[in-house]
Amino acid sequence: MCLSKREWRTHLIGIVRTNRSYVESENYTISAYTPRARYDVMHIMYFTTAYESGIFGNRIHEEFLERLHAAGHAVSVFVPDAKRRGGARLTLAAGPVPVARAAVSANRLDRVANLLSGRLVHYDYFATVLRSYCAYVRAHPEIDLVHVESVYPLGAVAALAGGRPFVPTIRGGDLIADDAIAYGFARFRSVRWLLRLTFARAALVRAVSPGARDMAIRYGCPPDKIVVVPRHLRDDCFVEDVAAARTKCRQLIEERHKLMDRKIVVAVGRLLPVKGFDDLIRALPMLLQRVPDTTVLICGPNRTDPQLGDYASYLRRLMNEREVGHRVVLVGAVPPEQMAEYLAAADAVAVPSLIEGGNKILVEGAALGTPFVATQTAGTIGFFDESHGFSIPPRNPERLAVALADLLSDQEAWQRKSAACLNQRVQFHADHVTTEMLQLYQDVLQHRHAVPYGHSSTNSDQNERLNV
């Protein structure tokens, strides 16, 4: 099926507009939305790509939403469901925070739309998520504002749909464009256009780090539209007796990996070029010259890179070339509930990423008192300074080795940095982040965007400039 880009676009738009009986089904009764004069109690819809109650990885979402609910606000979750085949288009799970799941691959028409979406805008479910979102928002006039968990693809969905003010969260990967390592949505022209549209139509934009803010500005987001609010850490990251927790975790990891009397450096992430683990391996021979008892634990699931193939195999070849295979452990995927054990056990957290919008491992390690060596492009490093760890340029194994050696060989300096990291962690507590996000929502509803997209002259001007 050989179609031009214009033909792909025409087909995609046509599919989004089809199946109107679905929009007007009993689950999607269309109602009118009218902005209110006051928002003492807000109804916030949390729009995310995945939400599975009871799973450890979902706790960061649940803890945030529970706090919004405890503050007296109505909260609901809207999430696409790509697994369900047939049956009702929409399922609702009741509770203090109700969860609506919209089937986005339920039948053959959906799957054709998904194929077209993948070809045109590089996110398979874009058209079907857009259709579901439009229908749901139109059916629920009580929703005041949409919290969107990405700029792309979900922020672009909210921008095209209109109907409510929305605040997208810049996560990082949605704004990365690196052709050399084939990484990031923003490599694609259609996505870059949708990013500009999203920034133009968003009420405000939440950046999870100073680095993410800088990335958004490079893609045309007005600086005064961006508010930096970090992601909060899970409650279990805030240990009262940190020293006791570190001792216990150290014993666990030493026994698990047979690492008695070693300096332990932990690096975490999917095995992909963007994480810079190859630079960490290249740095290791120089590091071992100064700190010969060092072992590096690389924690994360393996991935296949388009250029390098199986990435774990590539890293092993590099270890053998550098003769450091005996000092590197590829741990593999670590259950989320065990990650704190590795971070608390470490003498240093290494974050050699080429570019990231919001590396959470750096922050989680700091909250457990582990200093870091991180690249200047790691995103969340902007919340810290030299009193907490070391900042180095990306793609510089020599500087990485020197910084790790300096950190591991000076115990007094290590203690000072560890204490400074612990003092900094309060800004990442869920209570603090929730307070900042509530202020952001109030600012949107009371001062920035009292009427939904489509009714404001400001947005009309933006549309004219973007030719949408």
Coordinates of C-alpha atoms in Angstrom, one line a residue:
M1 CA 0.0 0.0 0.0
C2 CA 2.0 3.0 -1.3
L3 CA 0.5 6.3 -0.3
S4 CA 1.8 9.8 -0.2
K5 CA 2.0 11.6 3.1
R6 CA -1.0 13.7 2.1
E7 CA -3.0 10.5 1.3
W8 CA -1.9 9.0 4.7
R9 CA -3.2 12.2 6.4
T10 CA -6.5 12.1 4.6
H11 CA -7.1 8.5 5.5
L12 CA -6.1 9.1 9.1
I13 CA -8.5 12.0 9.5
G14 CA -11.3 10.0 7.9
I15 CA -10.9 7.2 10.3
V16 CA -10.9 9.5 13.3
R17 CA -14.2 10.9 12.1
T18 CA -15.9 7.6 11.5
N19 CA -17.9 5.4 13.8
R20 CA -19.9 8.2 15.3
S21 CA -22.3 5.8 16.9
Y22 CA -19.5 5.0 19.3
V23 CA -19.2 8.7 20.4
E24 CA -22.9 8.9 21.0
S25 CA -23.3 5.5 22.8
E26 CA -24.6 5.4 26.4
N27 CA -21.1 5.7 27.8
Y28 CA -20.5 8.9 25.9
T29 CA -23.6 11.0 26.2
I30 CA -22.6 14.4 25.0
S31 CA -23.0 17.3 27.5
A32 CA -22.2 21.0 27.4
Y33 CA -19.2 22.3 29.2
T34 CA -19.4 25.8 30.9
P35 CA -16.4 27.3 32.7
R36 CA -17.0 28.2 36.3
A37 CA -16.3 31.5 38.1
R38 CA -14.6 29.8 41.0
Y39 CA -12.6 26.7 41.4
D40 CA -12.3 26.0 45.2
V41 CA -12.9 22.4 44.3
M42 CA -11.5 21.3 41.0
H43 CA -12.2 18.2 38.9
I44 CA -8.9 17.1 37.4
M45 CA -8.6 14.4 34.8
Y46 CA -5.3 12.5 34.8
F47 CA -4.5 11.5 31.2
T48 CA -1.8 8.8 31.0
T49 CA -0.7 6.0 28.7
A50 CA -0.7 3.3 31.5
Y51 CA -2.3 2.9 34.9
E52 CA -2.5 -0.5 36.6
S53 CA -3.7 -0.3 40.2
G54 CA -1.8 -2.4 42.7
I55 CA 1.4 -2.7 40.7
F56 CA 4.5 -1.2 42.4
G57 CA 5.4 0.9 39.4
N58 CA 2.0 2.6 39.5
R59 CA 2.5 3.8 43.1
I60 CA 4.0 7.1 42.0
H61 CA 0.7 7.9 40.2
E62 CA -1.5 6.6 43.0
E63 CA 0.3 8.5 45.7
F64 CA -0.1 11.8 43.8
L65 CA -3.7 11.3 42.9
E66 CA -4.6 10.2 46.5
R67 CA -3.2 13.5 47.8
L68 CA -5.2 15.5 45.3
H69 CA -8.3 13.6 46.4
A70 CA -7.4 14.1 50.1
A71 CA -7.1 17.9 49.4
G72 CA -10.8 17.8 48.5
H73 CA -10.6 17.8 44.8
A74 CA -12.3 15.3 42.4
V75 CA -9.8 13.3 40.4
S76 CA -10.3 10.7 37.6
V77 CA -8.0 8.8 35.3
F78 CA -8.4 8.3 31.6
V79 CA -6.2 5.7 30.0
P80 CA -6.1 4.0 26.6
D81 CA -6.4 0.2 26.6
A82 CA -4.6 -1.5 23.7
K83 CA -5.2 -5.0 25.0
R84 CA -8.9 -5.3 24.9
R85 CA -10.6 -6.9 21.9
G86 CA -14.3 -6.5 21.3
G87 CA -16.9 -5.7 24.0
A88 CA -17.6 -2.2 25.4
R89 CA -15.6 0.6 24.1
L90 CA -15.3 2.1 27.6
T91 CA -14.9 0.4 31.0
L92 CA -15.1 2.3 34.3
A93 CA -13.6 1.2 37.6
A94 CA -15.3 3.0 40.4
G95 CA -13.5 4.2 43.5
P96 CA -12.2 7.4 45.2
V97 CA -10.2 7.9 42.0
P98 CA -12.3 6.3 39.2
V99 CA -10.4 4.9 36.2
A100 CA -11.9 5.0 32.6
R101 CA -10.2 2.7 30.1
A102 CA -10.9 3.3 26.4
A103 CA -10.4 0.4 24.0
V104 CA -8.1 1.6 21.2
S105 CA -7.5 -1.6 19.3
A106 CA -10.9 -3.3 19.6
N107 CA -11.6 -4.1 16.0
R108 CA -10.2 -4.2 12.5
L109 CA -11.0 -0.5 11.8
D110 CA -9.1 0.5 15.0
R111 CA -6.1 -1.5 13.9
V112 CA -6.1 0.1 10.4
A113 CA -6.2 3.5 12.1
N114 CA -3.3 2.4 14.4
L115 CA -1.3 1.3 11.3
L116 CA -1.8 4.7 9.7
S117 CA -1.0 6.5 12.9
G118 CA 2.3 4.7 13.3
R119 CA 3.2 5.6 9.7
L120 CA 2.2 9.2 9.9
V121 CA 2.8 10.4 13.5
H122 CA 5.0 7.6 14.9
Y123 CA 2.6 6.6 17.7
D124 CA 0.5 3.6 16.8
Y125 CA -2.6 4.5 18.8
F126 CA -2.8 8.2 18.1
A127 CA -6.0 8.3 16.0
T128 CA -7.9 5.9 18.2
V129 CA -6.8 7.7 21.4
L130 CA -7.8 11.0 19.9
R131 CA -11.2 9.7 19.1
S132 CA -11.7 8.2 22.5
Y133 CA -10.4 11.3 24.3
C134 CA -12.7 13.6 22.3
A135 CA -15.7 11.5 23.1
Y136 CA -14.9 11.2 26.8
V137 CA -14.3 14.9 27.4
R138 CA -17.5 15.8 25.6
A139 CA -19.4 13.4 27.8
H140 CA -18.0 14.7 31.0
P141 CA -18.6 18.5 31.5
E142 CA -17.6 18.3 35.1
I143 CA -13.9 18.0 34.2
D144 CA -12.3 21.4 34.7
L145 CA -8.7 20.6 33.6
V146 CA -6.7 17.8 32.1
H147 CA -3.3 16.8 33.6
V148 CA -1.5 15.2 30.7
E149 CA 1.4 12.8 31.4
S150 CA 3.5 13.7 28.3
V151 CA 3.8 16.4 25.7
Y152 CA 3.9 13.7 23.0
P153 CA 1.8 11.8 22.2
L154 CA -0.8 12.6 24.8
G155 CA -0.3 16.3 24.9
A156 CA -0.8 16.5 21.1
V157 CA -4.0 14.5 21.5
A158 CA -5.3 17.0 24.0
A159 CA -4.2 19.9 21.8
L160 CA -6.0 18.6 18.7
A161 CA -9.1 17.6 20.7
G162 CA -9.6 20.9 22.5
G163 CA -12.6 21.2 24.9
R164 CA -10.6 21.7 28.1
P165 CA -7.5 23.6 29.3
F166 CA -4.7 21.1 29.7
V167 CA -1.3 21.0 31.3
P168 CA 1.2 18.6 29.6
T169 CA 4.2 17.2 31.5
I170 CA 7.6 17.2 29.7
R171 CA 9.1 13.8 30.4
G172 CA 12.2 13.9 28.1
G173 CA 11.9 11.3 25.5
D174 CA 9.1 13.1 23.8
L175 CA 11.5 16.1 23.1
I176 CA 14.6 14.2 22.3
A177 CA 15.8 14.0 18.6
D178 CA 19.0 12.0 18.2
D179 CA 19.4 10.4 14.8
A180 CA 22.8 9.0 15.6
I181 CA 21.3 6.6 18.2
A182 CA 17.8 6.5 16.6
Y183 CA 16.1 7.8 19.7
G184 CA 13.3 10.3 20.5
F185 CA 10.0 11.2 19.0
A186 CA 11.2 14.6 18.0
R187 CA 13.3 13.1 15.2
F188 CA 10.2 13.1 13.1
R189 CA 8.9 16.2 11.2
S190 CA 5.2 15.4 11.9
V191 CA 6.0 15.1 15.6
R192 CA 7.8 18.4 15.7
W193 CA 4.8 20.1 14.2
L194 CA 2.6 18.5 16.8
L195 CA 4.9 19.6 19.6
R196 CA 4.7 23.2 18.4
L197 CA 0.9 22.9 18.3
T198 CA 0.8 21.4 21.8
F199 CA 3.0 24.2 23.3
A200 CA 0.8 26.8 21.6
R201 CA -2.5 25.4 22.9
A202 CA -1.4 24.2 26.3
A203 CA -2.6 26.4 29.2
L204 CA 0.7 25.9 31.0
V205 CA 3.5 23.4 30.5
R206 CA 5.0 21.5 33.4
A207 CA 8.7 20.6 33.1
V208 CA 10.0 17.9 35.4
S209 CA 13.5 19.4 35.5
P210 CA 15.4 22.5 34.4
G211 CA 16.9 20.4 31.6
A212 CA 13.4 19.5 30.3
R213 CA 12.5 23.2 30.4
D214 CA 15.5 24.1 28.2
M215 CA 14.5 21.3 25.8
A216 CA 10.9 22.8 25.5
I217 CA 12.2 26.3 24.8
R218 CA 14.3 24.9 21.9
Y219 CA 11.1 23.5 20.4
G220 CA 9.4 26.9 20.6
C221 CA 7.6 26.8 23.9
P222 CA 7.4 30.3 25.4
P223 CA 9.5 30.4 28.5
D224 CA 6.8 32.2 30.5
K225 CA 4.5 29.3 29.8
I226 CA 6.8 26.7 31.5
V227 CA 6.7 25.8 35.2
V228 CA 9.4 23.6 36.6
V229 CA 7.9 21.1 39.1
P230 CA 9.8 17.9 39.7
R231 CA 8.3 14.4 39.7
H232 CA 7.8 13.4 43.3
L233 CA 9.5 10.3 44.8
R234 CA 7.6 7.4 46.1
D235 CA 6.9 7.6 49.8
D236 CA 9.1 4.5 50.4
C237 CA 12.1 6.6 49.2
F238 CA 11.9 8.7 52.4
V239 CA 13.5 6.5 54.9
E240 CA 13.7 7.9 58.5
D241 CA 16.8 6.0 59.6
V242 CA 18.9 6.3 56.4
A243 CA 22.1 5.0 58.0
A244 CA 20.4 1.8 59.1
A245 CA 18.7 1.4 55.7
R246 CA 22.0 1.8 53.9
T247 CA 23.8 -0.7 56.1
K248 CA 21.0 -3.3 55.6
C249 CA 20.9 -2.7 51.8
R250 CA 24.6 -2.9 51.5
Q251 CA 24.6 -6.3 53.1
L252 CA 21.9 -7.5 50.8
I253 CA 23.6 -6.4 47.6
E254 CA 27.1 -7.6 48.7
E255 CA 25.7 -11.1 49.4
R256 CA 23.5 -11.1 46.3
H257 CA 26.4 -10.3 44.0
K258 CA 29.4 -11.5 46.1
L259 CA 30.9 -8.0 46.4
M260 CA 32.6 -8.0 49.8
D261 CA 35.0 -5.1 50.4
R262 CA 34.3 -3.4 47.1
K263 CA 33.4 0.2 46.1
I264 CA 30.1 -0.1 44.4
V265 CA 29.0 2.1 41.5
V266 CA 25.4 1.7 40.4
A267 CA 24.0 2.8 37.0
V268 CA 20.3 2.2 36.1
G269 CA 18.3 2.3 32.9
R270 CA 17.2 0.3 29.8
L271 CA 20.2 -0.9 27.9
L272 CA 20.2 1.7 25.1
P273 CA 22.9 4.0 23.6
V274 CA 21.2 7.1 25.0
K275 CA 22.0 5.9 28.6
G276 CA 25.7 6.2 28.0
F277 CA 26.6 2.9 29.6
D278 CA 29.3 2.3 27.0
D279 CA 31.1 5.5 28.2
L280 CA 31.0 4.1 31.8
I281 CA 32.7 0.9 30.6
R282 CA 35.3 3.0 28.7
A283 CA 35.9 5.0 31.9
L284 CA 36.4 2.0 34.0
P285 CA 40.1 1.2 33.2
M286 CA 41.1 4.7 34.3
L287 CA 38.9 4.5 37.4
L288 CA 40.5 1.2 38.4
Q289 CA 43.9 2.7 38.3
R290 CA 43.0 5.0 41.2
V291 CA 40.3 2.9 42.9
P292 CA 41.2 -0.7 42.1
D293 CA 38.5 -2.2 44.3
T294 CA 35.6 -0.7 42.2
T295 CA 32.7 -2.8 40.8
V296 CA 30.0 -1.4 38.5
L297 CA 26.5 -2.7 38.6
I298 CA 24.4 -1.8 35.5
C299 CA 20.7 -2.4 36.3
G300 CA 18.2 -2.5 33.6
P301 CA 16.4 -4.6 31.0
N302 CA 18.2 -5.4 27.7
R303 CA 17.0 -3.8 24.4
T304 CA 17.9 -4.2 20.8
D305 CA 19.4 -1.2 19.1
P306 CA 18.7 -0.7 15.3
Q307 CA 22.4 -0.1 14.7
L308 CA 24.2 -2.2 17.3
G309 CA 21.8 -5.1 17.7
D310 CA 21.5 -6.8 21.1
Y311 CA 22.8 -4.1 23.4
A312 CA 23.9 -6.3 26.3
S313 CA 26.0 -8.3 23.9
Y314 CA 27.6 -5.0 22.6
L315 CA 28.4 -4.0 26.2
R316 CA 30.0 -7.4 26.9
R317 CA 32.2 -7.1 23.8
L318 CA 33.3 -3.6 25.0
M319 CA 34.1 -5.0 28.4
N320 CA 36.2 -7.7 26.9
E321 CA 38.0 -5.2 24.7
R322 CA 38.8 -3.0 27.8
E323 CA 39.5 -6.1 30.0
V324 CA 37.1 -5.0 32.7
G325 CA 34.5 -7.8 32.4
H326 CA 35.4 -9.0 35.9
R327 CA 34.4 -5.6 37.3
V328 CA 31.1 -5.1 35.6
V329 CA 27.8 -6.9 36.4
L330 CA 24.9 -6.6 34.0
V331 CA 22.2 -7.2 36.6
G332 CA 19.3 -7.2 34.2
A333 CA 15.9 -6.0 34.9
V334 CA 15.5 -5.2 38.6
P335 CA 12.0 -5.4 40.2
P336 CA 10.9 -1.8 41.0
E337 CA 10.5 -2.7 44.7
Q338 CA 14.2 -3.7 44.9
M339 CA 15.7 -0.7 43.1
A340 CA 16.0 1.3 46.4
E341 CA 18.2 -1.6 47.7
Y342 CA 20.8 -1.0 44.9
L343 CA 20.7 2.8 45.2
A344 CA 21.1 2.7 49.0
A345 CA 23.9 0.2 48.8
A346 CA 25.9 2.1 46.3
D347 CA 28.9 4.3 47.0
A348 CA 28.1 6.3 43.9
V349 CA 25.3 6.6 41.3
A350 CA 26.6 7.0 37.8
V351 CA 24.3 8.8 35.3
P352 CA 26.3 9.0 32.0
S353 CA 23.3 9.7 29.8
L354 CA 23.7 11.5 26.5
I355 CA 20.5 13.4 27.0
E356 CA 17.5 13.1 29.3
G357 CA 14.6 15.3 30.3
G358 CA 14.2 13.9 33.8
N359 CA 16.4 11.1 35.1
K360 CA 14.7 9.9 38.3
I361 CA 17.5 7.5 39.4
L362 CA 19.8 10.5 40.2
V363 CA 17.0 11.9 42.5
E364 CA 16.1 8.6 44.1
G365 CA 19.7 7.9 44.9
A366 CA 20.2 11.3 46.4
A367 CA 17.1 10.8 48.5
L368 CA 18.8 7.7 50.0
G369 CA 22.1 9.6 50.6
T370 CA 24.1 8.4 47.6
P371 CA 26.1 11.1 45.8
F372 CA 26.3 11.0 42.0
V373 CA 28.4 11.6 39.0
A374 CA 26.0 12.7 36.2
T375 CA 26.3 14.3 32.8
Q376 CA 25.2 17.9 32.4
T377 CA 22.5 16.7 30.0
A378 CA 20.8 14.4 32.6
G379 CA 17.9 16.8 33.2
T380 CA 17.3 16.5 36.9
I381 CA 20.9 17.4 37.6
G382 CA 19.7 21.0 37.4
F383 CA 18.1 20.5 40.9
F384 CA 21.6 19.9 42.4
D385 CA 25.0 21.6 42.5
E386 CA 28.6 20.6 43.3
S387 CA 27.8 20.1 47.0
H388 CA 25.7 17.1 46.1
G389 CA 27.8 15.4 43.4
F390 CA 29.8 15.9 40.2
S391 CA 28.6 17.2 36.9
I392 CA 30.5 16.3 33.7
P393 CA 30.0 16.8 30.0
P394 CA 28.4 13.9 28.1
R395 CA 30.5 11.5 26.0
N396 CA 33.6 12.1 28.1
P397 CA 34.9 8.9 29.7
E398 CA 38.0 10.6 31.0
R399 CA 36.1 13.2 33.0
L400 CA 33.7 10.4 34.2
A401 CA 36.6 8.4 35.5
V402 CA 38.2 11.3 37.3
A403 CA 34.9 12.4 38.9
L404 CA 34.1 8.9 40.1
A405 CA 37.6 8.4 41.4
D406 CA 37.5 11.7 43.3
L407 CA 34.1 10.8 44.8
L408 CA 35.1 7.2 45.8
S409 CA 38.6 8.1 47.2
D410 CA 37.7 11.0 49.5
Q411 CA 35.6 9.7 52.4
E412 CA 35.2 13.1 54.1
A413 CA 34.0 14.8 50.9
W414 CA 31.7 11.8 50.3
Q415 CA 30.1 12.3 53.7
R416 CA 29.5 16.0 53.0
K417 CA 27.9 15.3 49.7
S418 CA 25.7 12.5 51.1
A419 CA 24.4 14.8 53.8
A420 CA 23.7 17.5 51.3
C421 CA 21.8 15.1 49.1
L422 CA 19.6 14.2 52.1
N423 CA 18.9 17.8 52.9
Q424 CA 17.8 18.4 49.3
R425 CA 15.2 15.6 49.1
V426 CA 12.3 17.5 50.7
Q427 CA 11.5 19.2 47.4
F428 CA 10.8 15.8 45.8
H429 CA 8.3 14.7 48.5
A430 CA 4.8 14.0 47.2
D431 CA 3.3 16.5 49.7
H432 CA 5.5 19.3 48.3
V433 CA 5.0 18.4 44.7
T434 CA 1.2 18.1 45.1
T435 CA 1.1 21.6 46.7
E436 CA 3.0 23.0 43.7
M437 CA 0.8 21.2 41.2
L438 CA -2.4 22.4 42.8
Q439 CA -1.1 26.0 42.7
L440 CA -0.4 25.5 39.0
Y441 CA -3.9 24.1 38.3
Q442 CA -5.5 27.1 40.1
D443 CA -3.3 29.5 38.1
V444 CA -4.6 27.9 34.9
L445 CA -8.2 27.9 35.8
Q446 CA -8.5 31.3 37.5
H447 CA -5.9 33.4 35.7
R448 CA -4.7 31.8 32.5
H449 CA -7.4 29.8 30.8
A450 CA -10.9 30.4 32.1
V451 CA -12.4 29.2 28.9
P452 CA -11.6 26.0 27.0
Y453 CA -9.6 25.9 23.8
G454 CA -11.8 26.9 20.9
H455 CA -13.5 29.9 22.6
S456 CA -10.5 32.2 23.1
S457 CA -9.2 34.8 20.8
T458 CA -5.7 34.0 22.0
N459 CA -5.9 30.5 20.7
S460 CA -7.4 31.8 17.5
D461 CA -4.3 33.9 17.0
Q462 CA -2.1 30.9 17.7
N463 CA -4.0 28.8 15.2
E464 CA -3.5 31.4 12.5
R465 CA 0.2 31.5 13.1
L466 CA 0.4 27.7 13.0
N467 CA -1.9 27.4 10.0
V468 CA -4.0 24.8 11.7

